[in-house]
Coordinates of C-alpha atoms and ligand atoms in Angstrom, one line a residue:
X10 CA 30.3 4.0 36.6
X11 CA 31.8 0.8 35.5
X12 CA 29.2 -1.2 36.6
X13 CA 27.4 -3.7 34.1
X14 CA 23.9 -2.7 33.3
X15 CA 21.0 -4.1 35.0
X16 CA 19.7 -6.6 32.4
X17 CA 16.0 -5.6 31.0
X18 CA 13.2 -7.6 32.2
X19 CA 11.8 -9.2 29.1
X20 CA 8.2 -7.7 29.8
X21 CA 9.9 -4.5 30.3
X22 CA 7.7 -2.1 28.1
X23 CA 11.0 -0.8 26.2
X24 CA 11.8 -4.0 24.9
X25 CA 8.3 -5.1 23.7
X26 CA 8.2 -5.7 20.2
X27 CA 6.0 -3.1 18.3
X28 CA 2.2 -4.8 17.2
X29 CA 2.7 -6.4 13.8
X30 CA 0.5 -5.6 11.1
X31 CA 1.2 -7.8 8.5
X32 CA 3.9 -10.6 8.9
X33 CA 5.3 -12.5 5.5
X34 CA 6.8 -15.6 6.1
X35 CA 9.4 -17.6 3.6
X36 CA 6.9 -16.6 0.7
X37 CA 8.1 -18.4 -2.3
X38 CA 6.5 -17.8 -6.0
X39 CA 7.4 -19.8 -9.2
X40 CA 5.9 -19.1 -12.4
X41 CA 6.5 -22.5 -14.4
X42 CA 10.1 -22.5 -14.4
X43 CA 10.7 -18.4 -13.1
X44 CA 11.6 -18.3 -9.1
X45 CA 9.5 -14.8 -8.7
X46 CA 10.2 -14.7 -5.0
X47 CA 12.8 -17.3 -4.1
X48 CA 12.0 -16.8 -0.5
X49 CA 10.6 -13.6 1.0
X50 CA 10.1 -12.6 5.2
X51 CA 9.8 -9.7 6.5
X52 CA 7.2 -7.8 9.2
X53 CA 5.2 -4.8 8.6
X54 CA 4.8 -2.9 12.3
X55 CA 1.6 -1.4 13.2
X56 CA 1.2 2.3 12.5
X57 CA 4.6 2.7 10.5
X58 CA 5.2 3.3 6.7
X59 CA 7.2 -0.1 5.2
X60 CA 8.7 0.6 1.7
X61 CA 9.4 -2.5 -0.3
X62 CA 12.2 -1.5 -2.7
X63 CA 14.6 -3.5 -5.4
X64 CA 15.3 -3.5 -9.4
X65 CA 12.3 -3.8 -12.4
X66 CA 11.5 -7.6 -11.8
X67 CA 13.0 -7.6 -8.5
X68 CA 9.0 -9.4 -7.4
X69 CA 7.7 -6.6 -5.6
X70 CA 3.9 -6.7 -7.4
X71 CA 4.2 -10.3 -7.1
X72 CA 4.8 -9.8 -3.5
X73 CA 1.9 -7.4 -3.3
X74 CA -0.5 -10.3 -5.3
X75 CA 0.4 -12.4 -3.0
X76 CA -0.4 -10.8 0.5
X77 CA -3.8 -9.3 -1.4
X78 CA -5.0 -12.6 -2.4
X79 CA -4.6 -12.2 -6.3
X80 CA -1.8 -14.5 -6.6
X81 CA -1.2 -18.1 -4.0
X82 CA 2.4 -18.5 -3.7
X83 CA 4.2 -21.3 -4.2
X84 CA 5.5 -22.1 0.1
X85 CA 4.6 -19.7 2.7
X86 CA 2.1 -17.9 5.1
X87 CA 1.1 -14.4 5.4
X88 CA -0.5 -13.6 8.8
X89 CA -2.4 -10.6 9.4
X90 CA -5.1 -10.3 12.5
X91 CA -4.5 -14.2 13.6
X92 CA -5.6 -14.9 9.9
X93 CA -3.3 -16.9 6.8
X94 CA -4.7 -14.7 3.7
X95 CA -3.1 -17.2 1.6
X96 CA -6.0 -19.1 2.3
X97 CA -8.3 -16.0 1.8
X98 CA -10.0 -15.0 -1.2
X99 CA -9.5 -10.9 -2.3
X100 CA -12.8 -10.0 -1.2
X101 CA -12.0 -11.6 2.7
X102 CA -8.8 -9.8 2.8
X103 CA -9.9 -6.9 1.9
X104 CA -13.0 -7.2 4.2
X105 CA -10.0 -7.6 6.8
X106 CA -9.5 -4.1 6.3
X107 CA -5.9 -4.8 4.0
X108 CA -6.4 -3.0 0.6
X109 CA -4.3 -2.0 -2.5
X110 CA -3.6 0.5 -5.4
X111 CA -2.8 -0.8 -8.4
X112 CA 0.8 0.2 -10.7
X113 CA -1.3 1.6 -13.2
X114 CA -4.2 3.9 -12.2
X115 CA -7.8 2.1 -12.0
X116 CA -10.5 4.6 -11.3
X117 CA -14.0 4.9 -13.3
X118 CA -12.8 7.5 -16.4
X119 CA -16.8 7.7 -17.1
X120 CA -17.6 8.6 -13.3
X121 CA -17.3 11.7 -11.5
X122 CA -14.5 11.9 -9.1
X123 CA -17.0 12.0 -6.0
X124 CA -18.6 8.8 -7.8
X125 CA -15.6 7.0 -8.2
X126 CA -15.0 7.6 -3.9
X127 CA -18.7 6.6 -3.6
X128 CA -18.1 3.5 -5.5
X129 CA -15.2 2.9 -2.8
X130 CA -17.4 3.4 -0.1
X131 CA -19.9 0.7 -1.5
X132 CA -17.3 -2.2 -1.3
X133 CA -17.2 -1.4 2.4
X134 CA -20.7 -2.7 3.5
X135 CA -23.0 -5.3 1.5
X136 CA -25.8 -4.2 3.3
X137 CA -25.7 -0.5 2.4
X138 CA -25.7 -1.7 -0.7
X139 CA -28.4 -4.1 -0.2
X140 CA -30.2 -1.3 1.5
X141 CA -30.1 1.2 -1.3
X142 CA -31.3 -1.4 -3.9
X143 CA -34.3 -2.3 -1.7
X144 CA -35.3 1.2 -0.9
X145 CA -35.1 0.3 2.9
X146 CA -36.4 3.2 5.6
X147 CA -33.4 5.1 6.2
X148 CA -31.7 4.9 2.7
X149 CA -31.6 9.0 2.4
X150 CA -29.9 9.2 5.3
X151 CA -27.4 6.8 4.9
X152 CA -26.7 8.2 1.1
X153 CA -26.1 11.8 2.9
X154 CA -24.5 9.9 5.2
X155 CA -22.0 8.5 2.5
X156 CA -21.6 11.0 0.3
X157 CA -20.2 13.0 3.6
X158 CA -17.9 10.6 3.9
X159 CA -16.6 10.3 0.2
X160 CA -16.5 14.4 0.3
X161 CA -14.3 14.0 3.5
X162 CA -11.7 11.7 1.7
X163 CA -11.9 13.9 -1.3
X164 CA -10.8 16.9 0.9
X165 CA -8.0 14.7 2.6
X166 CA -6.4 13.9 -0.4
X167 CA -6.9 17.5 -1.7
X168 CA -9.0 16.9 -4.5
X169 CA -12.6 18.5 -3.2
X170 CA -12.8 21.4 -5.8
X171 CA -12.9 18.3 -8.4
X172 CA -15.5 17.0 -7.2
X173 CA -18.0 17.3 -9.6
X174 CA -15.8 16.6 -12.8
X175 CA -15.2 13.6 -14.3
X176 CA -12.4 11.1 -13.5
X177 CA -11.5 11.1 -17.2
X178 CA -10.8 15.2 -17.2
X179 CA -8.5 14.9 -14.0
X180 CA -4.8 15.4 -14.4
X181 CA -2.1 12.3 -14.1
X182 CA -1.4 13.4 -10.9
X183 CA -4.7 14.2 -9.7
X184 CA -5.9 10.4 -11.2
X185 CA -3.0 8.7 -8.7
X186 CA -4.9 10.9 -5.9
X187 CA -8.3 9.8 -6.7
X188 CA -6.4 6.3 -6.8
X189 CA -5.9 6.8 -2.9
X190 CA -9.1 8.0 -2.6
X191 CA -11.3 5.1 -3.9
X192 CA -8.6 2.7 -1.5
X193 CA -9.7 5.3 1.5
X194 CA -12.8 4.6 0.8
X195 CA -12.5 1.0 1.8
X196 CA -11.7 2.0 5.2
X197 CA -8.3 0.3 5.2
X198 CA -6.4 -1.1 8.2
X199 CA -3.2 -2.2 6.1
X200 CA -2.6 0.0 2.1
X201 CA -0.5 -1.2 0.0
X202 CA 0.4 1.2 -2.0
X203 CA 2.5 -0.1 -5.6
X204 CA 4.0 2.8 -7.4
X205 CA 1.7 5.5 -6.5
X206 CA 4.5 8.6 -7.2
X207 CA 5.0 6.8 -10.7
X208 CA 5.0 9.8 -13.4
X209 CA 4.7 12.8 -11.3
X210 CA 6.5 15.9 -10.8
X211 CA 8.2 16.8 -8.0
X212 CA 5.8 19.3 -6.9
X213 CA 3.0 16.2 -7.4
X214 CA 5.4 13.8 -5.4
X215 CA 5.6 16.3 -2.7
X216 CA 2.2 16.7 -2.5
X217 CA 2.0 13.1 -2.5
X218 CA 4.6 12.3 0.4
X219 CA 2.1 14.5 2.5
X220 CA -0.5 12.6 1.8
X221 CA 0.9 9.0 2.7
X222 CA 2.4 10.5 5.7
X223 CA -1.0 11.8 6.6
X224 CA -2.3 8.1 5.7
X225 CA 0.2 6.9 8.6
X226 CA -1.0 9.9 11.2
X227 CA -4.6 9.0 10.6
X228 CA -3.7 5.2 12.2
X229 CA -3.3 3.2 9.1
X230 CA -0.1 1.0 8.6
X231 CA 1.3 1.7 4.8
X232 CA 2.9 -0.8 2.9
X233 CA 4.8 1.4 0.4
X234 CA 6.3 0.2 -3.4
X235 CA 8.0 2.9 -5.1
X236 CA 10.5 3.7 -7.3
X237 CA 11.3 7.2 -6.2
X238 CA 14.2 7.2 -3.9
X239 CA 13.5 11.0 -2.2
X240 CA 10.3 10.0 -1.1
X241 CA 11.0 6.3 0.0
X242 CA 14.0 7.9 2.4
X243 CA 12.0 10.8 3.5
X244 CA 9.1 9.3 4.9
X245 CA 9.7 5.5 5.5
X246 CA 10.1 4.5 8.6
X247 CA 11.5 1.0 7.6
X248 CA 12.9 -0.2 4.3
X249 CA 12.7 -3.5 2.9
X250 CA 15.2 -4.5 -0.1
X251 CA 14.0 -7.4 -2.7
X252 CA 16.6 -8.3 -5.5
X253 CA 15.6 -11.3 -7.7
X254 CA 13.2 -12.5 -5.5
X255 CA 15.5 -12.2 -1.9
X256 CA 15.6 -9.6 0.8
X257 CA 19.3 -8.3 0.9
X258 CA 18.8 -5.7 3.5
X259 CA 16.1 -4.4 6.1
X260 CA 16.1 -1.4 8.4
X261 CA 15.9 2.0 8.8
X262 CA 16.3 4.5 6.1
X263 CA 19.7 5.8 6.9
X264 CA 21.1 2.1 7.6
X265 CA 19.9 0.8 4.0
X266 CA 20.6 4.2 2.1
X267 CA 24.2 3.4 3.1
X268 CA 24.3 -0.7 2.6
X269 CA 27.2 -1.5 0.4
X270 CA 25.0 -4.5 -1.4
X271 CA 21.9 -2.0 -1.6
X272 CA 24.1 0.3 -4.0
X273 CA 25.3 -2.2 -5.8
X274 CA 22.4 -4.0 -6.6
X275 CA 19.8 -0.7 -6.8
X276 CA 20.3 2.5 -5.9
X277 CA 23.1 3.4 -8.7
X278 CA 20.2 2.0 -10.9
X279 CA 17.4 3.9 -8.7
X280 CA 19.7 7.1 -9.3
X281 CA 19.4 6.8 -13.6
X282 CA 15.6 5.5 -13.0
X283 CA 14.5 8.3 -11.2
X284 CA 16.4 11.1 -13.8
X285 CA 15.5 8.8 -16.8
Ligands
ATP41 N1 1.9 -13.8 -14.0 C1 3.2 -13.9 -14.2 N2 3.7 -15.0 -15.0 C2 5.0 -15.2 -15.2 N3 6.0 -14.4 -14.7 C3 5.6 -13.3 -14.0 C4 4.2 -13.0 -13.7 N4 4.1 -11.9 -12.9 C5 5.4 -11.5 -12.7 N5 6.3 -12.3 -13.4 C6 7.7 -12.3 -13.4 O1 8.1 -12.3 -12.0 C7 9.2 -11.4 -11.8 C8 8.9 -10.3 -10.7 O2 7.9 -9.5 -11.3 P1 7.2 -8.3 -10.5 O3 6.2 -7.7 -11.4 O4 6.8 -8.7 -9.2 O5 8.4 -7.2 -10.4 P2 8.5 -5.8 -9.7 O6 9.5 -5.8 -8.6 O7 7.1 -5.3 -9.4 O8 9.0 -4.9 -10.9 P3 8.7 -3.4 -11.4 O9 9.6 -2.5 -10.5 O10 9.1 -3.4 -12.8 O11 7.2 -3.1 -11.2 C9 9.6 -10.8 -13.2 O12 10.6 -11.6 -13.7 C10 8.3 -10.9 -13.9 O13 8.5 -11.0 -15.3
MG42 MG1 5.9 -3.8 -10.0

């Protein structure tokens, strides 16, 4: 009984770490004389939901520029698939299969919802695209083909009875959906998802937490920014805490709900934010 445990074999399967997704090292952003990120790493696991969390200003868009390709930071790497997108353009990342939602809603008001998820599905393939415009033999097929697809991702997200309507006549809540929808679309390996409960109801938000969980369930790794506290706890699997531009804590749910510095520094705030 008293005996010392056998010591684990590094290779032992228990102890091998899990497959990383995305892995942010000592990112740094300044804007002229504003530290943004003052120095930022952290590791996104395959196949889990990561919530990035912290204060208004804390850096987390900035963060989310920076790993997308919109913004190059000041110092550091961020590896993904044996690549450094820092040195990748938006287009090559996302091609990489690592795609974002925006904080405020960009879908096509003009378009019907199925065209906005079509529209998606275009940015996947050049050649489809190519295709259609040249009139190539087997067009027909591959626009049944797509518009399968886009009516597939429509009833994922729960929004196939709107198909037909316009973007423009779709509730807030149902826009953040079709928000999801058109990032689907782009068959991502990594979303990154900034805000996407922002504005909803708690019926919505439920709705919502399903369908980020269902996100996870169907294989691809979420990268989570959100304000609501409910839904980060419920369904993150790891937490990440940024205030002013630093990580202050990192870890399971339960372990950075209860992190002295956490409720000091956000989640007395993150209380009045979500009732306000
Ligand atoms: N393009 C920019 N130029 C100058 N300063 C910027 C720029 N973008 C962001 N900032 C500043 O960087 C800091 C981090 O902003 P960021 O938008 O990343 O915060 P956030 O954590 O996403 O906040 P919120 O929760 O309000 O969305 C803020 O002080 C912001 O004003
Ligand atoms: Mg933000």
């Amino acid at each position: 009984m008293s005996a010392a445990p056998a010591p684990v074999p590094v290779s032992a399967p228990a102890s091998a770490p899990a497959p990383v997704a995305l892995d942010v090292r000592e990112v740094a952003v300044h804007f002229s004389g504003l530290v943004a990120i003052a120095s930022m790493s952290f590791r996104v696991p395959e196949g889990e939901i990561v919530s990035l969390i912290g204060p208004n200003g804390a850096g987390k868009t900035t963060a989310f520029n920076v790993i997308t390709g919109f913004l190059k930071p000041t110092r550091g790497t961020v590896l993904c698939g044996g690549s450094d997108l820092t040195r990748l353009t938006p287009e090559r990342i996302a091609a990489l299969g690592v795609v974002r939602t925006f904080q405020r809603t960009s879908i096509f008001a003009g378009c019907t919802v199925l065209e906005n998820v079509l529209t998606g599905l275009h940015r996947r393939g050049r050649t489809e695209t190519l295709a259609a415009l040249l009139r190539l033999p087997g067009v027909r097929a591959e626009t049944q083909r797509l518009r399968a697809t886009a009516a597939e991702i429509l009833a994922f997200v729960g929004l196939a009875h709107r198909d037909g309507e316009l973007a423009a006549n779709l509730s807030y809540g149902e826009q953040r959906l079709l928000g999801i929808a058109i990032a689907l679309a782009a068959d991502p390996r990594l979303l990154l998802l900034d805000e996407p409960a922002a504005g909803l109801n708690p019926s919505e938000t439920e709705a919502f937490m399903g369908v980020v969980r269902g996100i996870r369930d169907r294989g691809v790794t979420v990268l989570l920014v959100e304000h609501d506290m409910r839904m980060v706890m419920t369904i993150s699997d790891r937490v990440v805490v940024l205030n002013h531009g630093r990580i202050i804590a990192e870890g399971r749910p339960e372990a950075v709900q209860s992190d002295p510095e956490v409720i000091r520094a956000y989640l007395g705030q993150g209380v009045r934010h979500a009732q306000g």
